[in-house]
Amino acid sequence: MTQKQRRKPGETRDKLMRAALDLVGKGRHFASLGIREVTRQAGVVPTSFYRHFRNMDDLGLQLVDELGLVLRRMMRETRANASQAEKLMSESVATFVSHVQANRSFFLFMAQGMAGESRAVQDAIRSEMRFFSSELANDLRRLRLVDHLNDSDLNMVCDLVVRAVAFSLPDLLWVSPDDGYQTDLIREQTTRYLQLIFVGAANWKSQ
Amino acid sequence: MTQKQRRKPGETRDKLMRAALDLVGKGRHFASLGIREVTRQAGVVPTSFYRHFRNMDDLGLQLVDELGLVLRRMMRETRANASQAEKLMSESVATFVSHVQANRSFFLFMAQGMAGESRAVQDAIRSEMRFFSSELANDLRRLRLVDHLNDSDLNMVCDLVVRAVAFSLPDLLWVSPDDGYQTDLIREQTTRYLQLIFVGAANWKSQ
DNA sequence: TCCAGGTGTGTACAAGTGTTCACTGATGTG
DNA sequence: CACATCAGTGAACACTTGTACACACCTGGA
């Protein structure tokens, strides 16, 4: 009787994805979420779920797509700040950290999905990371910072960089969101990792 | 009527932990396992579960303890093979990879637990990794390979090494267990990561 | 205008869930 | 030997779960 019914197309769909994300943000693991639980959190009747998703895995996949958008936006912003090579690393890390803070649930979901039970979600996340790595390689080539490295070695360096940053994710998500002190420590430490890697890259002899 | 009842103390307890691990090995996520499901897999009546664990989180914690044993054994074996500094890295990585292959479900569980929903499990795994890192620092000091680094920088290097290896876990678990080719690639790539890091460490200027 | 299709709702049901209870038998200690 | 304790069992409970069905409404194109 008091139903409004489709004010905006995809409104309930968004509510459901947001609800799942909120539950993840509250500490639940995505793999343990149920349809009823998500619809309850979204304030929607369970049957509505099937209008938009076939099952929870499907919802997870669509979440990864949105996650992709967040990551692209982050990458673009990182590139914009990559003016001088001097503070390039520390500012890139800072951008990453602030995006994690701003989209905590999303990155929580991503960290879970890396070892999740849906192969498709794993694939999607891995390919997202590969994309990151290859774009980073392009940028470094363009900035002529790595002329002494061949392609294979450059890719290795970039892979390691992406991994080092990605592995700070559990650290970031582990500390309280508003613990600025710990967050600073992680930011600083991750930056040092990158510096170490680049010292290695600078002294690396290809072939 | 056909019950045997306590042949060995802790027999059912082991069966339950093994059952949970088997389900994880079969692709399920630990967070999505239920008590009935685990007891069914173990061939035990649901009530028996409560004789040994308070809930699934409790079982998870006890699994982490066993995981600790596996990791310690691995570390000991790695140390034993650390004779000549030449092949130190490639052989350490090889030891790691072979242990992952031999205890796939355990490491699957570990990878899941890092971003799992039980804070206690996360803590346990993180402290396990810290322990690894500090032991590695000790070894490097003893071998006098890093005399030019101060303690803080040495710890950073060791942290990064452990992270680089740990981050190859998703890769290893992602490929089919008997895909020797892919496995070799991962082993090789991880070794190169470590070499890069050590080139960085060798040229790192403390202070 | 009408009507097809997308979206939201309420009801229903079978199957599965966590947990409690009272029981039974084996085991080690006094 | 007797007996308290431990570790196993089956039946039962109240509840949740995924999914199906029939219906109601709104909206856009013919």
Short mmCIF file of C-alpha atoms (C1' of nucleotides) in Angstrom, two decimals:
data_model
loop_
_atom_site.label_atom_id
_atom_site.label_comp_id
_atom_site.label_asym_id
_atom_site.label_seq_id
_atom_site.Cartn_x
_atom_site.Cartn_y
_atom_site.Cartn_z
CA MET A 1 0.00 0.00 0.00
CA THR A 2 2.70 2.51 0.89
CA GLN A 3 4.96 1.50 -1.95
CA LYS A 4 6.61 4.00 -4.23
CA GLN A 5 7.87 1.58 -6.85
CA ARG A 6 10.68 2.51 -9.12
CA ARG A 7 11.27 6.17 -8.68
CA LYS A 8 14.61 5.86 -10.42
CA PRO A 9 15.65 2.92 -12.51
CA GLY A 10 18.23 0.86 -10.68
CA GLU A 11 17.49 2.49 -7.37
CA THR A 12 16.84 -0.75 -5.55
CA ARG A 13 19.77 -2.31 -7.31
CA ASP A 14 22.04 0.35 -5.87
CA LYS A 15 20.44 -0.01 -2.48
CA LEU A 16 21.21 -3.72 -2.52
CA MET A 17 24.84 -3.26 -3.52
CA ARG A 18 25.24 -0.51 -0.97
CA ALA A 19 23.68 -2.74 1.68
CA ALA A 20 26.08 -5.59 0.96
CA LEU A 21 28.97 -3.16 1.08
CA ASP A 22 27.74 -1.72 4.37
CA LEU A 23 27.59 -5.16 5.91
CA VAL A 24 31.14 -5.82 4.75
CA GLY A 25 32.12 -2.47 6.23
CA LYS A 26 30.58 -3.54 9.52
CA GLY A 27 33.00 -6.46 9.70
CA ARG A 28 31.07 -9.21 7.97
CA HIS A 29 32.69 -11.25 5.25
CA PHE A 30 31.05 -11.10 1.87
CA ALA A 31 31.08 -14.87 1.48
CA SER A 32 28.93 -15.23 4.57
CA LEU A 33 26.22 -12.83 3.46
CA GLY A 34 22.82 -14.16 2.46
CA ILE A 35 20.18 -12.82 0.16
CA ARG A 36 17.69 -12.22 2.93
CA GLU A 37 20.26 -10.51 5.08
CA VAL A 38 21.20 -8.09 2.32
CA THR A 39 17.62 -7.30 1.37
CA ARG A 40 16.79 -6.77 5.03
CA GLN A 41 19.65 -4.31 5.36
CA ALA A 42 18.52 -2.57 2.19
CA GLY A 43 14.97 -2.25 3.48
CA VAL A 44 13.60 -4.26 0.59
CA VAL A 45 11.61 -7.44 0.34
CA PRO A 46 13.69 -10.57 -0.42
CA THR A 47 11.96 -11.23 -3.74
CA SER A 48 13.18 -7.95 -5.14
CA PHE A 49 16.69 -9.29 -5.12
CA TYR A 50 16.01 -11.51 -8.10
CA ARG A 51 14.90 -8.58 -10.22
CA HIS A 52 18.51 -7.45 -10.34
CA PHE A 53 20.82 -10.34 -9.50
CA ARG A 54 20.75 -14.05 -10.06
CA ASN A 55 22.51 -14.79 -6.78
CA MET A 56 25.06 -13.34 -4.40
CA ASP A 57 27.98 -14.15 -6.67
CA ASP A 58 26.35 -12.08 -9.36
CA LEU A 59 26.04 -9.17 -6.98
CA GLY A 60 29.68 -9.61 -6.08
CA LEU A 61 30.69 -9.41 -9.72
CA GLN A 62 28.78 -6.21 -10.23
CA LEU A 63 30.42 -4.83 -7.13
CA VAL A 64 33.81 -5.52 -8.68
CA ASP A 65 32.79 -3.49 -11.69
CA GLU A 66 32.02 -0.54 -9.48
CA LEU A 67 35.25 -1.15 -7.64
CA GLY A 68 36.97 -0.83 -10.98
CA LEU A 69 35.55 2.66 -11.39
CA VAL A 70 36.85 3.68 -7.98
CA LEU A 71 40.29 2.39 -8.86
CA ARG A 72 40.36 4.17 -12.21
CA ARG A 73 39.42 7.42 -10.58
CA MET A 74 42.19 6.89 -8.07
CA MET A 75 44.71 6.20 -10.81
CA ARG A 76 43.73 9.31 -12.71
CA GLU A 77 44.17 11.42 -9.61
CA THR A 78 47.52 9.81 -8.91
CA ARG A 79 48.68 10.64 -12.42
CA ALA A 80 47.59 14.25 -12.06
CA ASN A 81 49.78 14.61 -8.98
CA ALA A 82 52.79 12.99 -10.63
CA SER A 83 54.31 16.30 -11.58
CA GLN A 84 57.78 16.23 -10.12
CA ALA A 85 59.52 12.90 -9.82
CA GLU A 86 60.83 13.95 -6.43
CA LYS A 87 57.69 13.49 -4.35
CA LEU A 88 56.11 11.13 -6.83
CA MET A 89 56.16 8.12 -4.56
CA SER A 90 55.09 9.69 -1.32
CA GLU A 91 52.23 11.49 -3.02
CA SER A 92 51.06 8.41 -4.86
CA VAL A 93 50.98 6.51 -1.62
CA ALA A 94 49.14 9.37 0.01
CA THR A 95 46.55 9.32 -2.74
CA PHE A 96 46.10 5.61 -2.29
CA VAL A 97 45.71 5.87 1.45
CA SER A 98 43.17 8.65 1.23
CA HIS A 99 41.13 6.71 -1.29
CA VAL A 100 41.15 3.70 0.98
CA GLN A 101 39.95 5.87 3.83
CA ALA A 102 37.21 7.37 1.69
CA ASN A 103 36.00 4.02 0.33
CA ARG A 104 36.77 1.72 3.20
CA SER A 105 34.06 -0.81 2.49
CA PHE A 106 35.05 -1.06 -1.15
CA PHE A 107 38.64 -1.88 -0.35
CA LEU A 108 37.54 -4.21 2.40
CA PHE A 109 35.52 -6.03 -0.21
CA MET A 110 38.52 -6.06 -2.53
CA ALA A 111 40.83 -7.49 0.12
CA GLN A 112 38.30 -10.20 0.85
CA GLY A 113 37.71 -10.95 -2.78
CA MET A 114 41.37 -11.63 -3.49
CA ALA A 115 41.07 -14.89 -1.59
CA GLY A 116 37.32 -15.19 -1.87
CA GLU A 117 35.33 -18.14 -3.04
CA SER A 118 34.22 -16.71 -6.36
CA ARG A 119 36.81 -17.40 -9.01
CA ALA A 120 35.27 -14.70 -11.20
CA VAL A 121 35.73 -12.05 -8.54
CA GLN A 122 39.33 -13.13 -8.02
CA ASP A 123 39.96 -12.90 -11.74
CA ALA A 124 38.46 -9.45 -11.95
CA ILE A 125 40.58 -8.12 -9.11
CA ARG A 126 43.74 -9.69 -10.45
CA SER A 127 43.20 -8.20 -13.87
CA GLU A 128 42.58 -4.85 -12.24
CA MET A 129 45.96 -5.09 -10.58
CA ARG A 130 47.64 -6.11 -13.81
CA PHE A 131 46.14 -3.09 -15.48
CA PHE A 132 47.52 -0.88 -12.77
CA SER A 133 50.95 -2.36 -13.16
CA SER A 134 51.04 -1.92 -16.93
CA GLU A 135 49.86 1.67 -16.73
CA LEU A 136 52.56 2.36 -14.20
CA ALA A 137 55.11 0.88 -16.59
CA ASN A 138 53.85 3.17 -19.35
CA ASP A 139 54.16 6.22 -17.15
CA LEU A 140 57.66 5.39 -16.05
CA ARG A 141 58.72 4.84 -19.64
CA ARG A 142 57.20 8.14 -20.67
CA LEU A 143 58.97 9.98 -17.86
CA ARG A 144 62.23 8.36 -19.07
CA LEU A 145 63.07 7.31 -15.53
CA VAL A 146 63.92 3.73 -16.38
CA ASP A 147 65.78 3.78 -19.65
CA HIS A 148 68.29 1.21 -18.51
CA LEU A 149 65.62 -1.46 -17.91
CA ASN A 150 64.27 -3.74 -20.58
CA ASP A 151 60.54 -4.36 -20.77
CA SER A 152 60.58 -7.58 -18.83
CA ASP A 153 62.49 -6.07 -15.93
CA LEU A 154 60.40 -2.95 -15.95
CA ASN A 155 57.26 -5.02 -15.69
CA MET A 156 58.72 -6.90 -12.78
CA VAL A 157 59.54 -3.67 -10.97
CA CYS A 158 56.04 -2.33 -11.54
CA ASP A 159 54.45 -5.58 -10.41
CA LEU A 160 56.41 -5.44 -7.21
CA VAL A 161 55.44 -1.82 -6.65
CA VAL A 162 51.77 -2.58 -7.08
CA ARG A 163 52.07 -5.55 -4.78
CA ALA A 164 53.86 -3.57 -2.11
CA VAL A 165 51.11 -1.00 -2.14
CA ALA A 166 48.35 -3.58 -2.30
CA PHE A 167 49.81 -5.44 0.62
CA SER A 168 49.50 -2.38 2.79
CA LEU A 169 45.76 -2.78 2.36
CA PRO A 170 45.35 -5.26 5.21
CA ASP A 171 47.37 -2.94 7.42
CA LEU A 172 45.25 0.06 6.55
CA LEU A 173 42.00 -1.82 7.00
CA TRP A 174 43.18 -3.32 10.23
CA VAL A 175 43.75 -0.07 12.09
CA SER A 176 40.83 2.04 13.20
CA PRO A 177 39.70 4.38 10.38
CA ASP A 178 40.35 7.48 12.46
CA ASP A 179 43.65 6.46 13.97
CA GLY A 180 45.68 9.09 12.20
CA TYR A 181 48.89 8.11 13.91
CA GLN A 182 48.90 4.50 12.79
CA THR A 183 47.72 5.55 9.35
CA ASP A 184 50.67 7.89 9.05
CA LEU A 185 53.02 5.12 10.04
CA ILE A 186 51.65 2.85 7.34
CA ARG A 187 51.84 5.59 4.77
CA GLU A 188 55.42 6.31 5.69
CA GLN A 189 56.42 2.67 5.71
CA THR A 190 54.82 1.96 2.35
CA THR A 191 56.63 4.95 0.88
CA ARG A 192 59.90 3.56 2.15
CA TYR A 193 59.13 0.23 0.52
CA LEU A 194 58.72 2.00 -2.79
CA GLN A 195 61.92 3.95 -2.32
CA LEU A 196 63.78 0.75 -1.59
CA ILE A 197 62.35 -0.87 -4.70
CA PHE A 198 63.38 2.10 -6.82
CA VAL A 199 66.89 2.07 -5.44
CA GLY A 200 66.93 -1.56 -6.50
CA ALA A 201 65.57 -0.67 -9.92
CA ALA A 202 68.12 2.12 -10.39
CA ASN A 203 70.96 -0.30 -9.72
CA TRP A 204 69.45 -3.23 -11.57
CA LYS A 205 71.38 -4.49 -14.53
CA SER A 206 69.14 -5.83 -17.27
CA GLN A 207 70.48 -8.90 -19.04
CA MET B 1 24.75 -48.66 18.77
CA THR B 2 27.57 -48.71 16.24
CA GLN B 3 29.57 -46.10 18.04
CA LYS B 4 33.19 -46.50 18.91
CA GLN B 5 33.51 -43.50 21.18
CA ARG B 6 36.83 -41.96 21.91
CA ARG B 7 39.43 -44.34 20.58
CA LYS B 8 42.05 -41.62 20.78
CA PRO B 9 41.60 -38.42 22.73
CA GLY B 10 41.04 -35.51 20.36
CA GLU B 11 40.30 -37.77 17.44
CA THR B 12 36.97 -36.17 16.62
CA ARG B 13 38.46 -32.78 17.22
CA ASP B 14 41.07 -33.46 14.56
CA LYS B 15 38.42 -34.82 12.24
CA LEU B 16 36.45 -31.60 12.58
CA MET B 17 39.42 -29.37 11.89
CA ARG B 18 40.44 -31.53 8.99
CA ALA B 19 36.90 -31.40 7.65
CA ALA B 20 36.80 -27.61 7.77
CA LEU B 21 40.17 -27.48 6.05
CA ASP B 22 38.99 -29.92 3.39
CA LEU B 23 35.96 -27.77 2.64
CA VAL B 24 38.21 -24.75 2.31
CA GLY B 25 40.43 -26.78 0.03
CA LYS B 26 37.40 -27.60 -2.09
CA GLY B 27 36.90 -23.91 -2.78
CA ARG B 28 34.57 -22.89 0.02
CA HIS B 29 35.35 -19.85 2.12
CA PHE B 30 35.87 -20.46 5.80
CA ALA B 31 33.54 -17.63 6.76
CA SER B 32 30.68 -19.32 4.96
CA LEU B 33 31.03 -22.67 6.69
CA GLY B 34 28.44 -23.79 9.20
CA ILE B 35 28.65 -26.13 12.14
CA ARG B 36 26.32 -28.69 10.62
CA GLU B 37 28.19 -28.61 7.36
CA VAL B 38 31.52 -29.27 9.02
CA THR B 39 30.21 -32.05 11.22
CA ARG B 40 28.54 -33.65 8.21
CA GLN B 41 31.83 -33.58 6.30
CA ALA B 42 33.59 -35.06 9.32
CA GLY B 43 31.04 -37.85 9.60
CA VAL B 44 30.05 -36.80 13.08
CA VAL B 45 26.82 -35.76 14.70
CA PRO B 46 26.34 -31.97 15.04
CA THR B 47 26.25 -32.10 18.83
CA SER B 48 29.77 -33.44 18.99
CA PHE B 49 31.03 -30.13 17.73
CA TYR B 50 30.34 -28.45 21.06
CA ARG B 51 32.47 -30.96 22.91
CA HIS B 52 35.53 -29.36 21.33
CA PHE B 53 34.71 -25.85 20.11
CA ARG B 54 32.45 -23.09 21.25
CA ASN B 55 31.69 -21.94 17.71
CA MET B 56 33.25 -21.71 14.27
CA ASP B 57 35.47 -18.80 15.23
CA ASP B 58 36.94 -20.93 17.96
CA LEU B 59 37.71 -23.67 15.47
CA GLY B 60 39.31 -21.08 13.22
CA LEU B 61 41.57 -19.93 16.02
CA GLN B 62 42.72 -23.44 16.75
CA LEU B 63 43.39 -23.89 13.05
CA VAL B 64 45.65 -20.86 13.14
CA ASP B 65 47.63 -22.50 15.91
CA GLU B 66 48.20 -25.55 13.77
CA LEU B 67 49.04 -23.28 10.88
CA GLY B 68 51.71 -21.77 13.09
CA LEU B 69 53.32 -25.19 13.45
CA VAL B 70 53.38 -25.66 9.69
CA LEU B 71 55.03 -22.28 9.27
CA ARG B 72 57.66 -22.94 11.93
CA ARG B 73 58.56 -26.22 10.30
CA MET B 74 58.88 -24.41 7.01
CA MET B 75 61.12 -21.78 8.51
CA ARG B 76 63.38 -24.38 10.08
CA GLU B 77 63.76 -26.16 6.78
CA THR B 78 64.48 -22.87 5.03
CA ARG B 79 67.20 -22.11 7.52
CA ALA B 80 68.77 -25.50 7.04
CA ASN B 81 69.08 -24.85 3.32
CA ALA B 82 70.56 -21.40 3.78
CA SER B 83 74.10 -22.63 3.45
CA GLN B 84 75.61 -20.54 0.68
CA ALA B 85 74.35 -17.01 0.26
CA GLU B 86 74.44 -17.51 -3.49
CA LYS B 87 71.31 -19.59 -3.95
CA LEU B 88 69.82 -18.48 -0.67
CA MET B 89 66.92 -16.64 -2.19
CA SER B 90 65.91 -19.05 -4.90
CA GLU B 91 66.08 -21.96 -2.49
CA SER B 92 64.07 -20.18 0.16
CA VAL B 93 61.38 -19.41 -2.36
CA ALA B 94 61.46 -23.00 -3.55
CA THR B 95 60.98 -24.20 0.00
CA PHE B 96 58.05 -21.87 0.43
CA VAL B 97 56.41 -22.97 -2.79
CA SER B 98 56.78 -26.64 -2.02
CA HIS B 99 55.28 -26.16 1.43
CA VAL B 100 52.35 -24.35 -0.09
CA GLN B 101 51.84 -27.21 -2.51
CA ALA B 102 52.05 -29.75 0.29
CA ASN B 103 49.63 -27.90 2.58
CA ARG B 104 47.38 -26.21 0.09
CA SER B 105 44.31 -26.04 2.27
CA PHE B 106 46.26 -24.59 5.15
CA PHE B 107 47.62 -21.74 3.08
CA LEU B 108 44.24 -21.24 1.48
CA PHE B 109 42.86 -20.81 4.95
CA MET B 110 45.68 -18.41 5.78
CA ALA B 111 45.07 -16.30 2.70
CA GLN B 112 41.39 -16.11 3.55
CA GLY B 113 42.04 -15.32 7.18
CA MET B 114 44.18 -12.28 6.40
CA ALA B 115 41.03 -10.43 5.35
CA GLY B 116 38.64 -12.66 7.25
CA GLU B 117 35.91 -11.62 9.63
CA SER B 118 37.56 -12.83 12.79
CA ARG B 119 39.82 -10.17 14.21
CA ALA B 120 41.56 -12.77 16.34
CA VAL B 121 42.52 -14.85 13.31
CA GLN B 122 43.81 -11.76 11.55
CA ASP B 123 45.90 -10.89 14.56
CA ALA B 124 47.35 -14.36 14.79
CA ILE B 125 48.37 -14.38 11.13
CA ARG B 126 49.86 -10.91 11.29
CA SER B 127 51.92 -11.78 14.32
CA GLU B 128 53.10 -14.90 12.55
CA MET B 129 54.35 -12.77 9.70
CA ARG B 130 56.05 -10.35 12.04
CA PHE B 131 57.83 -13.25 13.67
CA PHE B 132 59.02 -14.42 10.28
CA SER B 133 60.33 -11.00 9.45
CA SER B 134 62.26 -10.60 12.69
CA GLU B 135 63.81 -14.03 12.40
CA LEU B 136 64.89 -13.19 8.89
CA ALA B 137 66.50 -10.02 10.20
CA ASN B 138 68.40 -12.04 12.79
CA ASP B 139 69.67 -14.44 10.18
CA LEU B 140 70.83 -11.69 7.87
CA ARG B 141 72.65 -9.98 10.72
CA ARG B 142 74.33 -13.22 11.70
CA LEU B 143 75.46 -13.87 8.14
CA ARG B 144 76.91 -10.33 8.12
CA LEU B 145 75.26 -9.61 4.80
CA VAL B 146 73.77 -6.28 5.79
CA ASP B 147 76.32 -4.52 7.94
CA HIS B 148 75.68 -1.18 6.32
CA LEU B 149 72.02 -1.10 7.37
CA ASN B 150 70.79 0.12 10.70
CA ASP B 151 68.14 -1.87 12.56
CA SER B 152 65.21 0.16 11.35
CA ASP B 153 66.18 -0.16 7.70
CA LEU B 154 66.98 -3.83 8.06
CA ASN B 155 63.54 -4.44 9.50
CA MET B 156 61.99 -2.59 6.62
CA VAL B 157 63.86 -4.72 4.11
CA CYS B 158 62.84 -7.91 5.87
CA ASP B 159 59.22 -6.79 6.08
CA LEU B 160 59.18 -6.15 2.37
CA VAL B 161 60.75 -9.53 1.66
CA VAL B 162 58.15 -11.33 3.72
CA ARG B 163 55.38 -9.35 2.05
CA ALA B 164 56.69 -10.08 -1.41
CA VAL B 165 56.71 -13.78 -0.68
CA ALA B 166 53.36 -13.70 1.06
CA PHE B 167 51.81 -11.87 -1.83
CA SER B 168 52.74 -14.68 -4.16
CA LEU B 169 50.33 -16.81 -2.14
CA PRO B 170 47.23 -15.75 -4.10
CA ASP B 171 49.11 -16.49 -7.31
CA LEU B 172 50.15 -19.94 -6.15
CA LEU B 173 46.71 -20.81 -4.89
CA TRP B 174 45.08 -19.48 -8.01
CA VAL B 175 46.82 -21.80 -10.46
CA SER B 176 45.95 -25.45 -10.58
CA PRO B 177 47.95 -27.44 -8.00
CA ASP B 178 49.56 -29.60 -10.66
CA ASP B 179 50.30 -26.92 -13.21
CA GLY B 180 54.03 -27.17 -12.91
CA TYR B 181 54.66 -24.63 -15.62
CA GLN B 182 52.73 -21.80 -14.01
CA THR B 183 54.14 -22.75 -10.64
CA ASP B 184 57.65 -22.45 -11.99
CA LEU B 185 56.85 -19.05 -13.38
CA ILE B 186 55.63 -17.84 -10.02
CA ARG B 187 58.64 -19.27 -8.24
CA GLU B 188 60.95 -17.58 -10.70
CA GLN B 189 59.15 -14.27 -10.52
CA THR B 190 59.09 -14.24 -6.74
CA THR B 191 62.80 -14.95 -6.70
CA ARG B 192 63.39 -11.99 -8.97
CA TYR B 193 61.37 -9.79 -6.63
CA LEU B 194 63.68 -10.79 -3.81
CA GLN B 195 66.77 -10.16 -5.90
CA LEU B 196 65.50 -6.73 -6.78
CA ILE B 197 64.85 -5.97 -3.14
CA PHE B 198 68.34 -7.07 -2.20
CA VAL B 199 69.91 -4.97 -4.89
CA GLY B 200 67.99 -2.12 -3.35
CA ALA B 201 69.15 -3.08 0.13
CA ALA B 202 72.77 -3.32 -1.02
CA ASN B 203 72.65 0.20 -2.38
CA TRP B 204 70.56 1.64 0.39
CA LYS B 205 72.16 4.36 2.44
CA SER B 206 71.02 4.32 6.04
CA GLN B 207 70.59 7.75 7.60
"C1'" DT C 1 -5.35 5.02 -25.61
"C1'" DC C 2 -3.79 0.54 -24.54
"C1'" DC C 3 -0.74 -2.81 -23.52
"C1'" DA C 4 3.81 -5.12 -22.74
"C1'" DG C 5 7.47 -5.33 -19.69
"C1'" DG C 6 10.05 -4.02 -15.84
"C1'" DT C 7 9.92 -3.45 -10.88
"C1'" DG C 8 8.14 -3.95 -6.20
"C1'" DT C 9 5.05 -6.60 -2.80
"C1'" DG C 10 3.04 -10.44 0.26
"C1'" DT C 11 2.50 -15.18 1.09
"C1'" DA C 12 4.08 -19.74 1.23
"C1'" DC C 13 6.98 -23.79 1.75
"C1'" DA C 14 10.52 -27.13 2.06
"C1'" DA C 15 15.09 -27.48 3.59
"C1'" DG C 16 18.71 -26.17 6.45
"C1'" DT C 17 20.48 -23.73 10.62
"C1'" DG C 18 22.40 -23.29 15.65
"C1'" DT C 19 21.64 -24.99 20.03
"C1'" DT C 20 19.59 -27.59 24.06
"C1'" DC C 21 18.52 -31.76 26.38
"C1'" DA C 22 18.65 -36.29 28.25
"C1'" DC C 23 20.81 -40.51 27.15
"C1'" DT C 24 24.75 -44.03 26.79
"C1'" DG C 25 29.09 -46.13 26.92
"C1'" DA C 26 34.11 -46.12 27.59
"C1'" DT C 27 38.13 -44.55 30.53
"C1'" DG C 28 41.17 -43.58 34.15
"C1'" DT C 29 41.64 -42.77 39.20
"C1'" DG C 30 40.68 -43.61 44.06
"C1'" DC D 1 35.35 -52.45 42.15
"C1'" DA D 2 32.87 -48.06 42.08
"C1'" DC D 3 32.35 -43.73 40.22
"C1'" DA D 4 32.99 -39.14 38.27
"C1'" DT D 5 34.20 -37.45 33.85
"C1'" DC D 6 34.68 -37.29 29.12
"C1'" DA D 7 33.06 -38.00 24.45
"C1'" DG D 8 29.88 -39.76 21.71
"C1'" DT D 9 24.56 -40.21 20.25
"C1'" DG D 10 19.48 -39.02 18.57
"C1'" DA D 11 15.43 -36.28 19.01
"C1'" DA D 12 13.56 -31.90 19.29
"C1'" DC D 13 13.17 -26.73 19.29
"C1'" DA D 14 12.48 -22.36 17.19
"C1'" DC D 15 14.29 -19.81 13.54
"C1'" DT D 16 16.36 -18.57 9.14
"C1'" DT D 17 17.24 -19.51 4.53
"C1'" DG D 18 16.61 -19.59 -0.75
"C1'" DT D 19 13.23 -19.63 -4.02
"C1'" DA D 20 8.52 -19.81 -6.39
"C1'" DC D 21 4.18 -17.88 -7.36
"C1'" DA D 22 0.56 -14.65 -8.18
"C1'" DC D 23 -0.48 -10.10 -7.97
"C1'" DA D 24 -0.05 -4.65 -8.21
"C1'" DC D 25 1.81 -0.69 -10.02
"C1'" DC D 26 4.27 2.51 -12.86
"C1'" DT D 27 6.20 3.79 -17.34
"C1'" DG D 28 7.26 4.19 -22.27
"C1'" DG D 29 6.21 3.21 -27.09
"C1'" DA D 30 2.61 2.10 -30.66
#
